[in-house]
CSV table of C-alpha atoms and ligand atoms in Angstrom, one decimal:
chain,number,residue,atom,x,y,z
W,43,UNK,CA,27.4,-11.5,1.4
W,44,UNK,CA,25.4,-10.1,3.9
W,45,UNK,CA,21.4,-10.4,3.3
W,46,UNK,CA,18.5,-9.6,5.0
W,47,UNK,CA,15.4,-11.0,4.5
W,48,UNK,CA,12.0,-9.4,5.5
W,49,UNK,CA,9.1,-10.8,6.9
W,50,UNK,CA,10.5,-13.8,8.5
W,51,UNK,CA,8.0,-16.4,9.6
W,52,UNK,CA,6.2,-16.4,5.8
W,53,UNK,CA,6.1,-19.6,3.9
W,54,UNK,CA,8.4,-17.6,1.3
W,55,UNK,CA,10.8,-16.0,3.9
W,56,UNK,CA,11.1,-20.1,5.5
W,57,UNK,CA,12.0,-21.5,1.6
W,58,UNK,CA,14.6,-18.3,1.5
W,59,UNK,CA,16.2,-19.2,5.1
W,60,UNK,CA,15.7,-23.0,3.6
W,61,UNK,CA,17.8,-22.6,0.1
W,62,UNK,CA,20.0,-20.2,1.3
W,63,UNK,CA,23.6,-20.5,-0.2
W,64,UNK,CA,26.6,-21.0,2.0
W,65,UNK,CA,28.2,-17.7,1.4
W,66,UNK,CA,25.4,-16.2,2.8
W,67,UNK,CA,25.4,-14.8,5.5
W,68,UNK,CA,21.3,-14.0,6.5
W,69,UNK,CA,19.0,-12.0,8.9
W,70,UNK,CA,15.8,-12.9,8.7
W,71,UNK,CA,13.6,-9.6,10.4
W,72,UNK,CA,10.1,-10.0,12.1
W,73,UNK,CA,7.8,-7.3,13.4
W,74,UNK,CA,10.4,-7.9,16.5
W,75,UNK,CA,12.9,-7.0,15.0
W,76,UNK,CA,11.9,-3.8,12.5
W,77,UNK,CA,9.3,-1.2,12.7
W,78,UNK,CA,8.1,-1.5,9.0
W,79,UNK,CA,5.9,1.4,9.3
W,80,UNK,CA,8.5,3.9,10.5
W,81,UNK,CA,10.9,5.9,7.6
W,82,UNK,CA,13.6,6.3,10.6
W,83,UNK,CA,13.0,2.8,12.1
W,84,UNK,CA,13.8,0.6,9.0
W,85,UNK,CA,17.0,3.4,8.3
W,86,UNK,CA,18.5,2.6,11.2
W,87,UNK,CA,17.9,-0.9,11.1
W,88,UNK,CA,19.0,-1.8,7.9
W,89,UNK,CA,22.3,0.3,8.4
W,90,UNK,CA,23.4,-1.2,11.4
W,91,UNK,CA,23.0,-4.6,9.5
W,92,UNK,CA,25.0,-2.6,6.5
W,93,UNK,CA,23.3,-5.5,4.0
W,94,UNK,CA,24.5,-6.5,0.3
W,95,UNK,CA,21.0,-7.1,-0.1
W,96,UNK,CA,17.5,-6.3,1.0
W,97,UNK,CA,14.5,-9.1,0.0
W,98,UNK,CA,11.2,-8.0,1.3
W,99,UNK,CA,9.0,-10.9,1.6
W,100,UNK,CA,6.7,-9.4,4.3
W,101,UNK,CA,3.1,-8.5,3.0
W,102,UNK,CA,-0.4,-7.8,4.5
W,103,UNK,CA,-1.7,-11.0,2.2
W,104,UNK,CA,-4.9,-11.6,3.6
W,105,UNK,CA,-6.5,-11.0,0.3
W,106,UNK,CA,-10.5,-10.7,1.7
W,107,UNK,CA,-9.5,-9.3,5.5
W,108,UNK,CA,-7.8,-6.1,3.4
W,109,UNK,CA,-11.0,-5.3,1.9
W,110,UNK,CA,-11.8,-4.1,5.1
W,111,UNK,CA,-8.7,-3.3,6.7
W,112,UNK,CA,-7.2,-0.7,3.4
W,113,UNK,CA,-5.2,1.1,5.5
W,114,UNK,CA,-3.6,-1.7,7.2
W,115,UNK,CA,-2.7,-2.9,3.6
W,116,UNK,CA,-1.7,0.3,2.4
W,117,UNK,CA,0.8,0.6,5.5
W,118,UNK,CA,2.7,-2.6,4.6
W,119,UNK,CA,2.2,-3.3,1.2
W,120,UNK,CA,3.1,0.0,-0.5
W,121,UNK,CA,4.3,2.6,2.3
W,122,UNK,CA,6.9,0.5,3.8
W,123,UNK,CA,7.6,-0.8,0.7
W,124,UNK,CA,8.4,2.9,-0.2
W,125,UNK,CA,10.8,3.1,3.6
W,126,UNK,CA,12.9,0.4,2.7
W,127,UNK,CA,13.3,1.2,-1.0
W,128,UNK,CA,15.1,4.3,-0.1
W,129,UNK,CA,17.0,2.8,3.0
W,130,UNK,CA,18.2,0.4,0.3
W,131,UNK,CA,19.0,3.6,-2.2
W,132,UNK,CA,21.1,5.3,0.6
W,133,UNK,CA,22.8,2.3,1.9
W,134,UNK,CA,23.1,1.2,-2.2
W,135,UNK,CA,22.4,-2.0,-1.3
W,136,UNK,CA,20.6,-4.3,-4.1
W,137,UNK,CA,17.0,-4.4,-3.2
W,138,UNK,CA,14.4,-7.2,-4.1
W,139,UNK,CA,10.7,-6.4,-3.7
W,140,UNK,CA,8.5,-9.6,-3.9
W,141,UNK,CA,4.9,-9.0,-5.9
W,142,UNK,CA,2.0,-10.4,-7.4
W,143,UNK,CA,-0.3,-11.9,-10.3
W,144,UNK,CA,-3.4,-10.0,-8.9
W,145,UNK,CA,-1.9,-6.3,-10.3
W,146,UNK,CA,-3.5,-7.5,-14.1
W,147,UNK,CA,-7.4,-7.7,-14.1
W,148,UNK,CA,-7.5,-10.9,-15.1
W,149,UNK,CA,-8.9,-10.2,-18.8
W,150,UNK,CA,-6.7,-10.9,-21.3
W,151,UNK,CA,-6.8,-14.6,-22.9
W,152,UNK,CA,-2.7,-15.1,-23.4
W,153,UNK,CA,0.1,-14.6,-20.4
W,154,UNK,CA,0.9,-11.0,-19.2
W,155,UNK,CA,4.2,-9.8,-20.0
W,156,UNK,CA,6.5,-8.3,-17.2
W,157,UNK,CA,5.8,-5.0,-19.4
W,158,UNK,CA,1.9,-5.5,-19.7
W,159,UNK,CA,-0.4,-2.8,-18.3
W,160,UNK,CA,-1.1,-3.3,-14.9
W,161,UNK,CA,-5.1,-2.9,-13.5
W,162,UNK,CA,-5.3,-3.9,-10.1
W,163,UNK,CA,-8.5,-4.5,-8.9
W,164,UNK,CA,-9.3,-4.6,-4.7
W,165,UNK,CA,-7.3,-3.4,-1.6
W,166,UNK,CA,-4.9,-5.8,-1.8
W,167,UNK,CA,-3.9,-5.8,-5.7
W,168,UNK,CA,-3.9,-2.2,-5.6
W,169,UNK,CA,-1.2,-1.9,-2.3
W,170,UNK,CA,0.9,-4.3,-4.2
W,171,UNK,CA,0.6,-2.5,-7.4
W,172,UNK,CA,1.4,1.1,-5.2
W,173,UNK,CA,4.7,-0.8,-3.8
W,174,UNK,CA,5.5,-1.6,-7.1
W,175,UNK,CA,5.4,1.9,-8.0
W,176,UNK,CA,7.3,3.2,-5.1
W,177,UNK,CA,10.2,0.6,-6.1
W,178,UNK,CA,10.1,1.7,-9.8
W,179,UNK,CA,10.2,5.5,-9.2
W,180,UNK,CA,12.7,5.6,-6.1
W,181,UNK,CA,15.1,3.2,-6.5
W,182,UNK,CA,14.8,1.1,-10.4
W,183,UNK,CA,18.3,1.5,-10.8
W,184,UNK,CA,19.0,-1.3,-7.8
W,185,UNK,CA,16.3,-3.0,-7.5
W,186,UNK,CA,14.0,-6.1,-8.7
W,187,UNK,CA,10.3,-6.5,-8.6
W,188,UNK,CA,9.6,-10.2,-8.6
W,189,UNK,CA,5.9,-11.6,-9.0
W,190,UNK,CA,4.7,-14.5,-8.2
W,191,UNK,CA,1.3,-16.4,-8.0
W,192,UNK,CA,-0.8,-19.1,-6.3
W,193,UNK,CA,2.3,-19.4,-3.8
W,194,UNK,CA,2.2,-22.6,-1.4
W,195,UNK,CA,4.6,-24.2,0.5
W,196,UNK,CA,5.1,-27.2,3.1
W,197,UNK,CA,5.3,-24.1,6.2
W,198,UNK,CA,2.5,-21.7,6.3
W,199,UNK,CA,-1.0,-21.3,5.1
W,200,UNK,CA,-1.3,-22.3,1.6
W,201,UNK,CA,-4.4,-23.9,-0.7
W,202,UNK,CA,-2.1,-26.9,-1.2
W,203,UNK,CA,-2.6,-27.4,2.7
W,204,UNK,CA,-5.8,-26.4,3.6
W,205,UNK,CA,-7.1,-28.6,0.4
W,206,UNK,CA,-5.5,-32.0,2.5
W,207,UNK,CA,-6.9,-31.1,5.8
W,208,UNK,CA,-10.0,-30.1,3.9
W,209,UNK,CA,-10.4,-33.5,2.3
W,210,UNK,CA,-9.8,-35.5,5.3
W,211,UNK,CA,-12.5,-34.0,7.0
W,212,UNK,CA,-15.4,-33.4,4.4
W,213,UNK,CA,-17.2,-35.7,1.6
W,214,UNK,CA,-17.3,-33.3,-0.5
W,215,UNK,CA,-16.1,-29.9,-2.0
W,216,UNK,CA,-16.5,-27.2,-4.1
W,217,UNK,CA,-14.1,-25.7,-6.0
W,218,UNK,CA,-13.8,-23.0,-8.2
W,219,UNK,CA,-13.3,-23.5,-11.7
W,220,UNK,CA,-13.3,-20.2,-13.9
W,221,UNK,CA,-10.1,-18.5,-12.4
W,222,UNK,CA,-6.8,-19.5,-14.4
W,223,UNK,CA,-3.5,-19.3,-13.2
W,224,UNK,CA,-0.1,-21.0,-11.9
W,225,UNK,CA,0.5,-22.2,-8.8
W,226,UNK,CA,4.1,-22.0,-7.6
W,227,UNK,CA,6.0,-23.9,-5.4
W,228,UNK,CA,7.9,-20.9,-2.7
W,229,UNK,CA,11.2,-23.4,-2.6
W,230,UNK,CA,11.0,-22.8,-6.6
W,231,UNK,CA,10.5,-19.2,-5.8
W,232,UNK,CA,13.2,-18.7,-3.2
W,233,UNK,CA,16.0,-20.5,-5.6
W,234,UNK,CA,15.1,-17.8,-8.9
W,235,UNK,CA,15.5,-14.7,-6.0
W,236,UNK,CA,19.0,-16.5,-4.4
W,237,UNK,CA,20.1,-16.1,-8.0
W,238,UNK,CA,19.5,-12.4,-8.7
W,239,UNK,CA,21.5,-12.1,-5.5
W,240,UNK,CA,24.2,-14.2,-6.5
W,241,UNK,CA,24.2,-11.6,-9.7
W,242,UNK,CA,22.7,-8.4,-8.6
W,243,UNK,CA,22.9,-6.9,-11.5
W,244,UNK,CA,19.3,-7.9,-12.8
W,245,UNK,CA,16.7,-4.3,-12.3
W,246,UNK,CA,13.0,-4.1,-13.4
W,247,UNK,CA,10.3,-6.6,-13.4
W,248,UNK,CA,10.4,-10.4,-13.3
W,249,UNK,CA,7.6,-13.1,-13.5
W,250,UNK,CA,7.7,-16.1,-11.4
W,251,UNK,CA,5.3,-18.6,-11.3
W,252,UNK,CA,5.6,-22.6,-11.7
W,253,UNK,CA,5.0,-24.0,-15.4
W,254,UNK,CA,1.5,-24.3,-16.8
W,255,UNK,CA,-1.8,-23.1,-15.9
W,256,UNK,CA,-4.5,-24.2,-14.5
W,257,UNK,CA,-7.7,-23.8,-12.4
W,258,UNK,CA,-8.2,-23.5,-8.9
W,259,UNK,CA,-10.6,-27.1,-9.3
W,260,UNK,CA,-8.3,-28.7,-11.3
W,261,UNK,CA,-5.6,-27.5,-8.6
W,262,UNK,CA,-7.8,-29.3,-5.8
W,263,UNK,CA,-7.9,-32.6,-8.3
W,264,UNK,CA,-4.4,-32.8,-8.7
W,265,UNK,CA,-4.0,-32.4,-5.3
W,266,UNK,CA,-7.1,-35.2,-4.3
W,267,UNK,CA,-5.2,-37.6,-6.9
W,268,UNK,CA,-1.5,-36.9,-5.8
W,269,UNK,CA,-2.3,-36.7,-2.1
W,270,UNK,CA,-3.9,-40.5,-2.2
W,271,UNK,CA,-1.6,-41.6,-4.0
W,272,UNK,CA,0.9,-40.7,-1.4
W,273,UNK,CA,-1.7,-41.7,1.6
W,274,UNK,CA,-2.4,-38.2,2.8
W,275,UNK,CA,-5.5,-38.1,2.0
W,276,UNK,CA,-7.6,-41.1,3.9
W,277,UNK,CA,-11.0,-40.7,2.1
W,278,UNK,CA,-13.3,-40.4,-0.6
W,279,UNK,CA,-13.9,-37.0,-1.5
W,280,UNK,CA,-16.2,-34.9,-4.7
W,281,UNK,CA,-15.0,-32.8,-5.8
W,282,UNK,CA,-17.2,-30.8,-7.7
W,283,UNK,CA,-16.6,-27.0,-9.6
W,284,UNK,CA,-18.3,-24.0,-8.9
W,285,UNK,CA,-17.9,-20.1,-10.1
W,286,UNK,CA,-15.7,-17.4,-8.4
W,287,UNK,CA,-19.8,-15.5,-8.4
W,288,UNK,CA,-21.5,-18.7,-6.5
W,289,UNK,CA,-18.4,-18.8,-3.9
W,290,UNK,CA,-18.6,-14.7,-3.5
W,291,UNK,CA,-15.6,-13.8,-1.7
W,292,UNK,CA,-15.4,-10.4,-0.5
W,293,UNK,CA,-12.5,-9.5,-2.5
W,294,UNK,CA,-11.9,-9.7,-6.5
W,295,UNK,CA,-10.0,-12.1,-7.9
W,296,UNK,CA,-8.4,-11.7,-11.4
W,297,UNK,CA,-10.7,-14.8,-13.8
W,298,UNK,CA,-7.1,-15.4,-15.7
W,299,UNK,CA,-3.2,-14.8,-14.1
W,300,UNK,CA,-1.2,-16.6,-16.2
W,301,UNK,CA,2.5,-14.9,-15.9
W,302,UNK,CA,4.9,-15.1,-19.2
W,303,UNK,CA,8.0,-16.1,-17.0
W,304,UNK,CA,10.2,-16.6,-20.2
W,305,UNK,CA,12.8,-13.5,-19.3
W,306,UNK,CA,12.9,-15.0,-15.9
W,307,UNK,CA,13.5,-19.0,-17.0
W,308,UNK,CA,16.7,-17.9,-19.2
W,309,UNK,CA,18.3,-17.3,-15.7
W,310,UNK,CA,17.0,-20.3,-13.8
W,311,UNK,CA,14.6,-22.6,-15.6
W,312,UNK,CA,11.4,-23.5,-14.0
W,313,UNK,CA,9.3,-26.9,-13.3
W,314,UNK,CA,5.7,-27.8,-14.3
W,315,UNK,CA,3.3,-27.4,-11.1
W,316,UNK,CA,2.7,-30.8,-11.6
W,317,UNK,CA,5.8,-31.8,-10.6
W,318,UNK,CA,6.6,-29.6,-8.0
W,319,UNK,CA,3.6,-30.7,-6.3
W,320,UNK,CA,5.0,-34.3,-6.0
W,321,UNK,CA,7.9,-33.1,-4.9
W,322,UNK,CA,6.3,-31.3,-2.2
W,323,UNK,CA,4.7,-34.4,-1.5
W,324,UNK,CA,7.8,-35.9,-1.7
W,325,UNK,CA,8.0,-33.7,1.9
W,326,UNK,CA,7.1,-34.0,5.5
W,327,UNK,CA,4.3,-31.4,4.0
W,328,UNK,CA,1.6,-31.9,6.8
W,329,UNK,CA,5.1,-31.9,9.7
W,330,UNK,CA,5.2,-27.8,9.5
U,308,LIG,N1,0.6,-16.4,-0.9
U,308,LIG,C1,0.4,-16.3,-2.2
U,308,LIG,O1,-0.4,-17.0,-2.8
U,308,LIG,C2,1.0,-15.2,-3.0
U,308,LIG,C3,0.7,-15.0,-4.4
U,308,LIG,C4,1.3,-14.0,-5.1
U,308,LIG,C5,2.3,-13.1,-4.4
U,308,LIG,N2,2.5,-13.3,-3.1
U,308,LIG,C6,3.5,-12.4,-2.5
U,308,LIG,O2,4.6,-13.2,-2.1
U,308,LIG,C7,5.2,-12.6,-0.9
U,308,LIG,C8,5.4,-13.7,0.1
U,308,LIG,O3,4.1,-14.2,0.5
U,308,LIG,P1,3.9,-15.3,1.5
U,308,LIG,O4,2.8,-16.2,1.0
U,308,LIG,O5,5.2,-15.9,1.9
U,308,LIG,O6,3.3,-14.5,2.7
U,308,LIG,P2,2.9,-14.9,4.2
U,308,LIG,O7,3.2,-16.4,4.4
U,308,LIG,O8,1.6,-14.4,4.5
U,308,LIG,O9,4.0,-14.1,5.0
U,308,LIG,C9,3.9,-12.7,5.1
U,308,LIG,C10,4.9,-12.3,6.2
U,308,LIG,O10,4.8,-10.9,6.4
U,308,LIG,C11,5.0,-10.7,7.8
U,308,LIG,N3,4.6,-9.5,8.3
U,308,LIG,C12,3.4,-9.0,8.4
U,308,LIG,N4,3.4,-7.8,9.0
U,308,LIG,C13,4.7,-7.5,9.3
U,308,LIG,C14,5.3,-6.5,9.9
U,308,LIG,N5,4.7,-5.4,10.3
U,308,LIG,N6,6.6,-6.5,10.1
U,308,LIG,C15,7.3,-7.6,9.6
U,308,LIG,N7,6.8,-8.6,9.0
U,308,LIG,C16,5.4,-8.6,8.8
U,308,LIG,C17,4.2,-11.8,8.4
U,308,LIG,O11,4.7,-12.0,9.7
U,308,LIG,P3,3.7,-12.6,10.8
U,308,LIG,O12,3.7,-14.1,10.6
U,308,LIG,O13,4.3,-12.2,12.1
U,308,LIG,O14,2.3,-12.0,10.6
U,308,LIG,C18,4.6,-13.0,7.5
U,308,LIG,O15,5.9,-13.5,8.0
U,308,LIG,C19,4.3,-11.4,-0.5
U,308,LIG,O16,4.9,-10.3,-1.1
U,308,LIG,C20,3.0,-11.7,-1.2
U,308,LIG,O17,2.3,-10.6,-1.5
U,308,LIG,C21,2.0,-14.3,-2.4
């Protein structure tokens, strides 16, 4: 089966390239390699590859930056999202878009359902949510939307990561402590999208996140108790909690995320994000 996989130094693209079964056979594309932002450029890419399967992992994901770069965001997040959605519909090749937890406006008090209204809020939510769109009304018949949430990894930039070097450089830390959601291990991730492929028969909208909820505080606690436990974290640390207003990034940021993954766990079950924390701790996590 011949996939290619977009965006290819992400931490999700790396898990992908990681799990990748043996009858795969995989092209990971950078900006080297494809011209996202050209109709004619991703066409003629894609078809000389002739893949079985498209997975766009690439994103502009820097959630703040995007508040003042729209355009930018716009370019990658929705309008090449809308080129390679109909290079996959004329090469009718099974197409996987990856998405996110920040298209709901955080408001409801119980899990959003792959069919709950969406109400993106900032540049960034809103280019996702515009991608999603493009997927749905060109090519729905082929193709999976798959969103995840709180995504880290052991390659790439990640909370998870910049929480341990945090704490072995400060004495204390503030964290904030009225946003809900899940975090999600990408190796998780990467295994539930290898198994749409394997089937390719799945279409429509799919929540993935790990199991559980929790705050970004209690995140960074887990992570404290975990990471010295396992010696990666040398010192004493506070951490203390603070509000999403008090730490006023630039961008909005949904107060509750939580993703009902239920229609996606009766194809691949999931783990608590408890435990896939250990086991990326299990990891050479600070090697990559
Ligand atoms: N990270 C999260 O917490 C999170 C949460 C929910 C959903 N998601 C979604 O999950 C997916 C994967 O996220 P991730 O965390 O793996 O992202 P990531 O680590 O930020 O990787 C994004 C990738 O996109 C690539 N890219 C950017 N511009 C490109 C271009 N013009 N052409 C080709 N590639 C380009 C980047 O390449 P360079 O390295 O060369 O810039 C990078 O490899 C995204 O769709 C994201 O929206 C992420």
């Amino acid at each position: 089966m011949n996939v290619v996989v977009i965006g290819k130094s992400g931490q999700l693209a790396w898990e992908l390239n990681d799990t990748r079964p043996d009858n795969v056979n995989l092209t990971c594309l950078g900006r080297d390699n494809i011209n996202l932002f050209d109709e004619h450029s991703v066409n003629e890419t894609l078809t000389a590859l002739n893949p079985d399967v498209v997975i766009n992992s690439a994103a502009y994901t820097a959630v703040d930056k995007a508040e003042e770069e729209p355009d930018a965001a716009y370019a990658l997040n929705a309008e090449a999202v809308k080129h390679l959605a109909s290079a996959c519909k004329a090469l009718d090749c099974y197409f996987i878009q990856v998405s996110t937890d920040f298209v709901f406006n955080g408001k409801a008090d119980k899990p959003y359902t792959p069919d709950s209204p969406v109400a993106p809020e900032g540049i960034y939510a809103k280019s996702k949510q515009k991608g999603e769109q493009y997927v749905l009304d060109l090519y729905s018949e082929k193709s999976a939307i798959v969103r995840t949430s709180w995504l880290y990894s052991a390659h790439g930039n990640n909370f998870v990561k910049t929480m341990i070097t945090l704490m072995n450089k400060l004495d204390s830390l503030s964290i904030v402590a009225d946003q809900t959601g899940s975090p999600t291990w990408a190796k998780g991730l990467a295994r539930f999208i290898w198994k749409l492929t394997e089937e390719q028969s799945q279409t429509g909208i799919f929540h993935w996140s790990d199991k559980g909820a929790t705050t970004w505080y209690e995140f960074a606690r887990e992570i404290y108790r975990q990471g010295r436990d396992k010696g990666l974290i040398a010192k004493v640390v506070t951490i203390k909690p603070t509000t999403a207003a008090e730490y006023s990034a630039p961008a909005p940021r949904p107060a509750y995320s939580v993703m009902d993954c239920a229609k996606s766990y009766l194809i691949i079950d999931g783990t608590t994000w408890q435990r896939n924390l250990t086991k990326i701790f299990a990891t050479h996590i600070l090697d990559y």
